[in-house]
PDB file of C-alpha atoms in Angstrom:
ATOM      1  CA  GLN A  16     -16.863  -9.141  -4.339  1.00  0.00           C
ATOM      2  CA  VAL A  17     -14.883  -6.117  -3.246  1.00  0.00           C
ATOM      3  CA  GLN A  18     -14.025  -3.776  -6.100  1.00  0.00           C
ATOM      4  CA  LEU A  19     -12.125  -0.509  -6.118  1.00  0.00           C
ATOM      5  CA  VAL A  20     -11.930   1.360  -9.420  1.00  0.00           C
ATOM      6  CA  GLU A  21      -9.794   4.468  -9.756  1.00  0.00           C
ATOM      7  CA  SER A  22     -10.226   7.124 -12.416  1.00  0.00           C
ATOM      8  CA  GLY A  23      -9.138  10.659 -13.195  1.00  0.00           C
ATOM      9  CA  GLY A  24      -5.477  10.143 -13.983  1.00  0.00           C
ATOM     10  CA  GLY A  25      -3.773  11.735 -16.956  1.00  0.00           C
ATOM     11  CA  LEU A  26      -1.117  14.142 -18.166  1.00  0.00           C
ATOM     12  CA  VAL A  27      -0.870  17.478 -16.374  1.00  0.00           C
ATOM     13  CA  LYS A  28       1.679  20.292 -16.437  1.00  0.00           C
ATOM     14  CA  PRO A  29       3.807  21.158 -13.401  1.00  0.00           C
ATOM     15  CA  GLY A  30       1.822  23.411 -11.096  1.00  0.00           C
ATOM     16  CA  GLY A  31      -1.457  22.012 -12.375  1.00  0.00           C
ATOM     17  CA  SER A  32      -4.257  20.178 -10.616  1.00  0.00           C
ATOM     18  CA  LEU A  33      -6.021  16.857 -10.951  1.00  0.00           C
ATOM     19  CA  ARG A  34      -8.797  15.086  -9.032  1.00  0.00           C
ATOM     20  CA  LEU A  35      -8.703  11.330  -8.663  1.00  0.00           C
ATOM     21  CA  SER A  36     -11.765   9.262  -7.834  1.00  0.00           C
ATOM     22  CA  CYS A  37     -12.160   5.737  -6.499  1.00  0.00           C
ATOM     23  CA  ALA A  38     -15.501   3.974  -6.830  1.00  0.00           C
ATOM     24  CA  ALA A  39     -16.053   1.256  -4.242  1.00  0.00           C
ATOM     25  CA  SER A  40     -18.452  -1.684  -4.416  1.00  0.00           C
ATOM     26  CA  GLY A  41     -19.023  -5.087  -2.857  1.00  0.00           C
ATOM     27  CA  PHE A  42     -18.737  -3.896   0.750  1.00  0.00           C
ATOM     28  CA  THR A  43     -20.187  -1.310   3.130  1.00  0.00           C
ATOM     29  CA  PHE A  44     -17.952   1.596   2.170  1.00  0.00           C
ATOM     30  CA  SER A  45     -18.962   3.761   5.124  1.00  0.00           C
ATOM     31  CA  ASP A  46     -17.584   1.170   7.575  1.00  0.00           C
ATOM     32  CA  TYR A  47     -14.020   1.292   6.301  1.00  0.00           C
ATOM     33  CA  TYR A  48     -10.992   3.553   6.523  1.00  0.00           C
ATOM     34  CA  MET A  49      -9.368   4.214   3.138  1.00  0.00           C
ATOM     35  CA  SER A  50      -5.988   5.325   1.822  1.00  0.00           C
ATOM     36  CA  TRP A  51      -4.267   6.486  -1.341  1.00  0.00           C
ATOM     37  CA  ILE A  52      -0.915   4.857  -2.109  1.00  0.00           C
ATOM     38  CA  ARG A  53       1.289   5.678  -5.090  1.00  0.00           C
ATOM     39  CA  GLN A  54       4.084   4.048  -7.044  1.00  0.00           C
ATOM     40  CA  ALA A  55       6.434   6.036  -9.254  1.00  0.00           C
ATOM     41  CA  PRO A  56       7.497   4.256 -12.461  1.00  0.00           C
ATOM     42  CA  GLY A  57       9.948   1.491 -11.617  1.00  0.00           C
ATOM     43  CA  LYS A  58       9.937   2.451  -7.937  1.00  0.00           C
ATOM     44  CA  GLY A  59       8.454   1.226  -4.680  1.00  0.00           C
ATOM     45  CA  LEU A  60       5.191   1.946  -2.915  1.00  0.00           C
ATOM     46  CA  GLU A  61       4.607   5.211  -1.035  1.00  0.00           C
ATOM     47  CA  TRP A  62       1.631   5.829   1.257  1.00  0.00           C
ATOM     48  CA  VAL A  63       0.039   9.204   0.441  1.00  0.00           C
ATOM     49  CA  SER A  64      -3.052   9.835   2.556  1.00  0.00           C
ATOM     50  CA  TYR A  65      -5.632   8.243   4.869  1.00  0.00           C
ATOM     51  CA  ILE A  66      -9.216   9.065   5.779  1.00  0.00           C
ATOM     52  CA  SER A  67     -11.323   7.513   8.524  1.00  0.00           C
ATOM     53  CA  SER A  68     -14.717   5.979   7.834  1.00  0.00           C
ATOM     54  CA  SER A  69     -16.591   9.147   8.756  1.00  0.00           C
ATOM     55  CA  GLY A  70     -14.012  11.489   7.257  1.00  0.00           C
ATOM     56  CA  SER A  71     -13.269  13.059  10.628  1.00  0.00           C
ATOM     57  CA  THR A  72      -9.631  11.911  10.775  1.00  0.00           C
ATOM     58  CA  ILE A  73      -7.204  12.542   7.931  1.00  0.00           C
ATOM     59  CA  TYR A  74      -3.471  12.016   7.617  1.00  0.00           C
ATOM     60  CA  TYR A  75      -1.018  12.976   4.870  1.00  0.00           C
ATOM     61  CA  ALA A  76       2.530  12.048   3.995  1.00  0.00           C
ATOM     62  CA  ASP A  77       4.917  14.981   4.406  1.00  0.00           C
ATOM     63  CA  SER A  78       5.629  14.885   0.670  1.00  0.00           C
ATOM     64  CA  VAL A  79       2.056  15.929  -0.203  1.00  0.00           C
ATOM     65  CA  LYS A  80       0.921  17.858   2.879  1.00  0.00           C
ATOM     66  CA  GLY A  81      -0.550  21.220   1.935  1.00  0.00           C
ATOM     67  CA  ARG A  82      -0.950  20.252  -1.735  1.00  0.00           C
ATOM     68  CA  PHE A  83      -3.235  17.197  -1.698  1.00  0.00           C
ATOM     69  CA  THR A  84      -6.675  16.832  -0.101  1.00  0.00           C
ATOM     70  CA  ILE A  85      -8.379  13.518   0.558  1.00  0.00           C
ATOM     71  CA  SER A  86     -12.152  13.286   0.917  1.00  0.00           C
ATOM     72  CA  ARG A  87     -14.969  10.782   0.655  1.00  0.00           C
ATOM     73  CA  ASP A  88     -18.678  10.669  -0.097  1.00  0.00           C
ATOM     74  CA  ASN A  89     -20.190   7.708   1.713  1.00  0.00           C
ATOM     75  CA  ALA A  90     -23.529   8.224  -0.019  1.00  0.00           C
ATOM     76  CA  LYS A  91     -21.794   7.725  -3.372  1.00  0.00           C
ATOM     77  CA  ASN A  92     -19.383   5.024  -2.158  1.00  0.00           C
ATOM     78  CA  SER A  93     -16.534   7.130  -3.438  1.00  0.00           C
ATOM     79  CA  LEU A  94     -13.085   8.267  -2.353  1.00  0.00           C
ATOM     80  CA  TYR A  95     -11.307  11.279  -3.812  1.00  0.00           C
ATOM     81  CA  LEU A  96      -7.862  12.845  -3.973  1.00  0.00           C
ATOM     82  CA  GLN A  97      -7.581  16.473  -5.023  1.00  0.00           C
ATOM     83  CA  MET A  98      -4.022  17.131  -6.146  1.00  0.00           C
ATOM     84  CA  ASN A  99      -2.838  20.725  -6.523  1.00  0.00           C
ATOM     85  CA  SER A 100       0.553  22.297  -7.274  1.00  0.00           C
ATOM     86  CA  LEU A 101       1.654  19.087  -8.942  1.00  0.00           C
ATOM     87  CA  ARG A 102       5.344  18.386  -9.398  1.00  0.00           C
ATOM     88  CA  ALA A 103       7.287  16.024 -11.644  1.00  0.00           C
ATOM     89  CA  GLU A 104       7.993  13.839  -8.621  1.00  0.00           C
ATOM     90  CA  ASP A 105       4.246  13.259  -8.180  1.00  0.00           C
ATOM     91  CA  THR A 106       4.281  11.187 -11.371  1.00  0.00           C
ATOM     92  CA  ALA A 107       3.073   7.739 -10.341  1.00  0.00           C
ATOM     93  CA  VAL A 108       0.343   5.156 -10.468  1.00  0.00           C
ATOM     94  CA  TYR A 109      -2.108   6.056  -7.715  1.00  0.00           C
ATOM     95  CA  TYR A 110      -3.932   3.231  -5.957  1.00  0.00           C
ATOM     96  CA  CYS A 111      -6.856   3.484  -3.602  1.00  0.00           C
ATOM     97  CA  ALA A 112      -6.781   0.837  -0.908  1.00  0.00           C
ATOM     98  CA  ARG A 113      -9.122  -0.344   1.817  1.00  0.00           C
ATOM     99  CA  GLU A 114      -7.734  -0.604   5.322  1.00  0.00           C
ATOM    100  CA  GLY A 115      -8.484  -4.058   6.670  1.00  0.00           C
ATOM    101  CA  GLY A 116      -7.889  -3.334  10.341  1.00  0.00           C
ATOM    102  CA  TYR A 117      -7.277  -0.373  12.639  1.00  0.00           C
ATOM    103  CA  ASN A 118      -3.922   1.190  11.682  1.00  0.00           C
ATOM    104  CA  SER A 119      -3.031  -2.140  10.198  1.00  0.00           C
ATOM    105  CA  HIS A 120      -2.988  -3.271   6.612  1.00  0.00           C
ATOM    106  CA  PHE A 121      -4.476  -2.710   3.198  1.00  0.00           C
ATOM    107  CA  ASP A 122      -6.553  -5.719   2.216  1.00  0.00           C
ATOM    108  CA  TYR A 123      -7.959  -4.605  -1.131  1.00  0.00           C
ATOM    109  CA  TRP A 124      -6.407  -2.400  -3.796  1.00  0.00           C
ATOM    110  CA  GLY A 125      -7.720  -0.900  -7.001  1.00  0.00           C
ATOM    111  CA  GLN A 126      -5.965  -1.375 -10.323  1.00  0.00           C
ATOM    112  CA  GLY A 127      -4.484   2.121 -10.163  1.00  0.00           C
ATOM    113  CA  THR A 128      -4.604   5.251 -12.295  1.00  0.00           C
ATOM    114  CA  LEU A 129      -1.518   6.847 -13.834  1.00  0.00           C
ATOM    115  CA  VAL A 130      -0.736  10.497 -13.173  1.00  0.00           C
ATOM    116  CA  THR A 131       1.998  12.032 -15.308  1.00  0.00           C
ATOM    117  CA  VAL A 132       3.287  15.502 -14.462  1.00  0.00           C
ATOM    118  CA  SER A 133       5.291  16.879 -17.353  1.00  0.00           C
ATOM    119  CA  SER A 134       5.559  19.982 -19.473  1.00  0.00           C
TER     120      SER A 134
ATOM    121  CA  GLN B  25       9.712   9.130   7.496  1.00  0.00           C
ATOM    122  CA  SER B  26      12.408   6.947   5.885  1.00  0.00           C
ATOM    123  CA  ALA B  27      11.503   3.825   3.959  1.00  0.00           C
ATOM    124  CA  LEU B  28      11.956   0.483   5.644  1.00  0.00           C
ATOM    125  CA  THR B  29      15.087  -1.385   4.533  1.00  0.00           C
ATOM    126  CA  GLN B  30      14.696  -4.505   2.399  1.00  0.00           C
ATOM    127  CA  PRO B  31      17.261  -6.382   0.298  1.00  0.00           C
ATOM    128  CA  ALA B  32      16.964  -5.389  -3.350  1.00  0.00           C
ATOM    129  CA  SER B  33      16.837  -8.971  -4.525  1.00  0.00           C
ATOM    130  CA  VAL B  34      16.703 -12.560  -3.357  1.00  0.00           C
ATOM    131  CA  SER B  35      16.615 -15.794  -5.296  1.00  0.00           C
ATOM    132  CA  GLY B  36      15.964 -19.461  -4.758  1.00  0.00           C
ATOM    133  CA  SER B  37      15.296 -22.678  -6.589  1.00  0.00           C
ATOM    134  CA  PRO B  38      11.902 -24.344  -6.769  1.00  0.00           C
ATOM    135  CA  GLY B  39      11.141 -26.180  -3.545  1.00  0.00           C
ATOM    136  CA  GLN B  40      13.603 -24.174  -1.489  1.00  0.00           C
ATOM    137  CA  SER B  41      12.802 -21.597   1.210  1.00  0.00           C
ATOM    138  CA  ILE B  42      13.765 -17.951   1.203  1.00  0.00           C
ATOM    139  CA  THR B  43      13.483 -15.170   3.757  1.00  0.00           C
ATOM    140  CA  ILE B  44      13.118 -11.451   3.083  1.00  0.00           C
ATOM    141  CA  SER B  45      14.016  -9.058   5.868  1.00  0.00           C
ATOM    142  CA  CYS B  46      12.487  -5.661   6.592  1.00  0.00           C
ATOM    143  CA  THR B  47      14.297  -3.363   9.005  1.00  0.00           C
ATOM    144  CA  GLY B  48      12.803  -0.265  10.544  1.00  0.00           C
ATOM    145  CA  THR B  49      12.991   1.558  13.847  1.00  0.00           C
ATOM    146  CA  SER B  50      11.246   1.628  17.186  1.00  0.00           C
ATOM    147  CA  SER B  51       8.885   4.219  15.669  1.00  0.00           C
ATOM    148  CA  ASP B  52       7.479   1.771  13.162  1.00  0.00           C
ATOM    149  CA  VAL B  53       8.334  -1.951  12.928  1.00  0.00           C
ATOM    150  CA  GLY B  54       9.590  -2.199  16.498  1.00  0.00           C
ATOM    151  CA  GLY B  55       6.804  -0.151  17.994  1.00  0.00           C
ATOM    152  CA  TYR B  56       3.729  -1.816  16.547  1.00  0.00           C
ATOM    153  CA  ASN B  57       2.562  -5.273  15.572  1.00  0.00           C
ATOM    154  CA  TYR B  58       1.171  -3.760  12.376  1.00  0.00           C
ATOM    155  CA  VAL B  59       3.660  -5.121   9.844  1.00  0.00           C
ATOM    156  CA  SER B  60       2.187  -6.337   6.569  1.00  0.00           C
ATOM    157  CA  TRP B  61       3.623  -7.840   3.396  1.00  0.00           C
ATOM    158  CA  TYR B  62       2.478  -7.402  -0.204  1.00  0.00           C
ATOM    159  CA  GLN B  63       3.212  -9.324  -3.388  1.00  0.00           C
ATOM    160  CA  GLN B  64       3.224  -7.471  -6.686  1.00  0.00           C
ATOM    161  CA  HIS B  65       3.500  -9.029 -10.112  1.00  0.00           C
ATOM    162  CA  PRO B  66       4.543  -6.777 -13.029  1.00  0.00           C
ATOM    163  CA  GLY B  67       1.778  -4.412 -14.084  1.00  0.00           C
ATOM    164  CA  LYS B  68      -0.540  -5.585 -11.314  1.00  0.00           C
ATOM    165  CA  ALA B  69      -1.793  -4.098  -8.071  1.00  0.00           C
ATOM    166  CA  PRO B  70      -0.185  -5.247  -4.817  1.00  0.00           C
ATOM    167  CA  LYS B  71      -1.776  -8.207  -3.031  1.00  0.00           C
ATOM    168  CA  LEU B  72      -1.842  -8.615   0.742  1.00  0.00           C
ATOM    169  CA  MET B  73       0.076 -11.720   1.839  1.00  0.00           C
ATOM    170  CA  ILE B  74       0.675 -11.224   5.590  1.00  0.00           C
ATOM    171  CA  TYR B  75      -0.844  -8.789   8.090  1.00  0.00           C
ATOM    172  CA  ASP B  76      -0.230  -7.949  11.741  1.00  0.00           C
ATOM    173  CA  VAL B  77       3.248  -9.549  11.532  1.00  0.00           C
ATOM    174  CA  SER B  78       2.220 -13.155  11.067  1.00  0.00           C
ATOM    175  CA  ASN B  79      -1.414 -13.513  10.010  1.00  0.00           C
ATOM    176  CA  ARG B  80      -2.385 -14.856   6.593  1.00  0.00           C
ATOM    177  CA  PRO B  81      -5.512 -13.615   4.833  1.00  0.00           C
ATOM    178  CA  SER B  82      -7.954 -16.210   3.624  1.00  0.00           C
ATOM    179  CA  GLY B  83      -6.794 -17.700   0.343  1.00  0.00           C
ATOM    180  CA  VAL B  84      -3.072 -17.068   0.817  1.00  0.00           C
ATOM    181  CA  SER B  85      -0.964 -20.217   0.784  1.00  0.00           C
ATOM    182  CA  ASN B  86       0.425 -21.439   4.097  1.00  0.00           C
ATOM    183  CA  ARG B  87       3.817 -21.481   2.382  1.00  0.00           C
ATOM    184  CA  PHE B  88       3.956 -17.791   3.306  1.00  0.00           C
ATOM    185  CA  SER B  89       4.758 -16.878   6.900  1.00  0.00           C
ATOM    186  CA  GLY B  90       5.813 -13.777   8.792  1.00  0.00           C
ATOM    187  CA  SER B  91       7.651 -12.958  11.986  1.00  0.00           C
ATOM    188  CA  LYS B  92       9.245 -10.060  13.836  1.00  0.00           C
ATOM    189  CA  SER B  93      12.132  -9.552  16.235  1.00  0.00           C
ATOM    190  CA  GLY B  94      12.834  -6.088  17.543  1.00  0.00           C
ATOM    191  CA  ASN B  95      12.961  -3.624  14.659  1.00  0.00           C
ATOM    192  CA  THR B  96      13.201  -6.304  11.952  1.00  0.00           C
ATOM    193  CA  ALA B  97      10.341  -8.207  10.371  1.00  0.00           C
ATOM    194  CA  SER B  98      10.728 -11.177   8.045  1.00  0.00           C
ATOM    195  CA  LEU B  99       8.729 -12.904   5.329  1.00  0.00           C
ATOM    196  CA  THR B 100       9.515 -16.548   4.668  1.00  0.00           C
ATOM    197  CA  ILE B 101       8.325 -18.412   1.600  1.00  0.00           C
ATOM    198  CA  SER B 102       8.748 -22.163   1.749  1.00  0.00           C
ATOM    199  CA  GLY B 103       8.464 -24.638  -1.105  1.00  0.00           C
ATOM    200  CA  LEU B 104       9.230 -21.950  -3.693  1.00  0.00           C
ATOM    201  CA  GLN B 105       7.126 -22.093  -6.834  1.00  0.00           C
ATOM    202  CA  ALA B 106       7.537 -20.345 -10.162  1.00  0.00           C
ATOM    203  CA  GLU B 107       4.471 -18.187  -9.533  1.00  0.00           C
ATOM    204  CA  ASP B 108       6.087 -16.746  -6.394  1.00  0.00           C
ATOM    205  CA  GLU B 109       8.438 -14.744  -8.611  1.00  0.00           C
ATOM    206  CA  ALA B 110       7.396 -11.136  -7.950  1.00  0.00           C
ATOM    207  CA  ASP B 111       8.267  -8.003  -6.018  1.00  0.00           C
ATOM    208  CA  TYR B 112       7.581  -8.061  -2.282  1.00  0.00           C
ATOM    209  CA  TYR B 113       7.020  -5.037  -0.074  1.00  0.00           C
ATOM    210  CA  CYS B 114       6.785  -4.760   3.681  1.00  0.00           C
ATOM    211  CA  SER B 115       4.826  -2.020   5.402  1.00  0.00           C
ATOM    212  CA  SER B 116       4.358  -0.752   8.945  1.00  0.00           C
ATOM    213  CA  TYR B 117       2.167   1.760  10.712  1.00  0.00           C
ATOM    214  CA  THR B 118       4.279   4.557  12.195  1.00  0.00           C
ATOM    215  CA  SER B 119       4.197   6.869  15.172  1.00  0.00           C
ATOM    216  CA  SER B 120       3.852   9.750  12.712  1.00  0.00           C
ATOM    217  CA  SER B 121       0.258   8.641  12.067  1.00  0.00           C
ATOM    218  CA  GLY B 122       0.809   7.090   8.695  1.00  0.00           C
ATOM    219  CA  TRP B 123       2.393   4.146   6.996  1.00  0.00           C
ATOM    220  CA  VAL B 124       5.830   3.446   5.611  1.00  0.00           C
ATOM    221  CA  PHE B 125       6.784   0.863   3.003  1.00  0.00           C
ATOM    222  CA  GLY B 126      10.016  -0.917   2.328  1.00  0.00           C
ATOM    223  CA  GLY B 127      11.900  -0.303  -0.899  1.00  0.00           C
ATOM    224  CA  GLY B 128      10.829  -3.673  -2.258  1.00  0.00           C
ATOM    225  CA  THR B 129      12.579  -6.988  -2.899  1.00  0.00           C
ATOM    226  CA  LYS B 130      12.628  -8.717  -6.260  1.00  0.00           C
ATOM    227  CA  LEU B 131      12.277 -12.464  -5.830  1.00  0.00           C
ATOM    228  CA  THR B 132      13.692 -14.590  -8.626  1.00  0.00           C
ATOM    229  CA  VAL B 133      12.852 -18.279  -8.806  1.00  0.00           C
ATOM    230  CA  LEU B 134      15.808 -19.911 -10.541  1.00  0.00           C
TER     231      LEU B 134
END
């Protein structure tokens, strides 16, 4: 069965960095586009970043452009999010999600990893 | 990119039907048939309920249906059950090469 398991969250000071990982299993990872989506405590969902199956196409939300970098290693079935210059407003649960169709929907989600940015 | 507009809350009694609206613009909801809906129970990850406006993934009850007219999409849940109580989010692909979500709707089953 499809599984997505995020890791790497934690407490970090404003201006700091953190790298999130998402380990995928149960499907051919290299065939699928992937995204990171976050949810601030008590708030709604916010799409963060997307990467195509080969890694050749990448998109970012304006709120993280220039600070976050998405990448993937198809040989390791893994997705990553490098987060730099973190701000308090980046505090959220970060989910990795598989895109189920071209530009369409997210059909599988991980359980999420909490990132807290606070001094 | 502004969030799609959803009502903050809706409620209904068991067995009744409810509809949640999701209003965007011609740059997202109105411009693409890529509207999806997600159900989220407290402390859990979102679950896909409807994709491409009106398609149901395998395993999702046929009590859930979706539609779209112009810049507004809708999720209808018929025959409300206690386990339907959750937060619901709509989402659409956008012309800005990304996705936008609605603010979420809390469904209460009375």
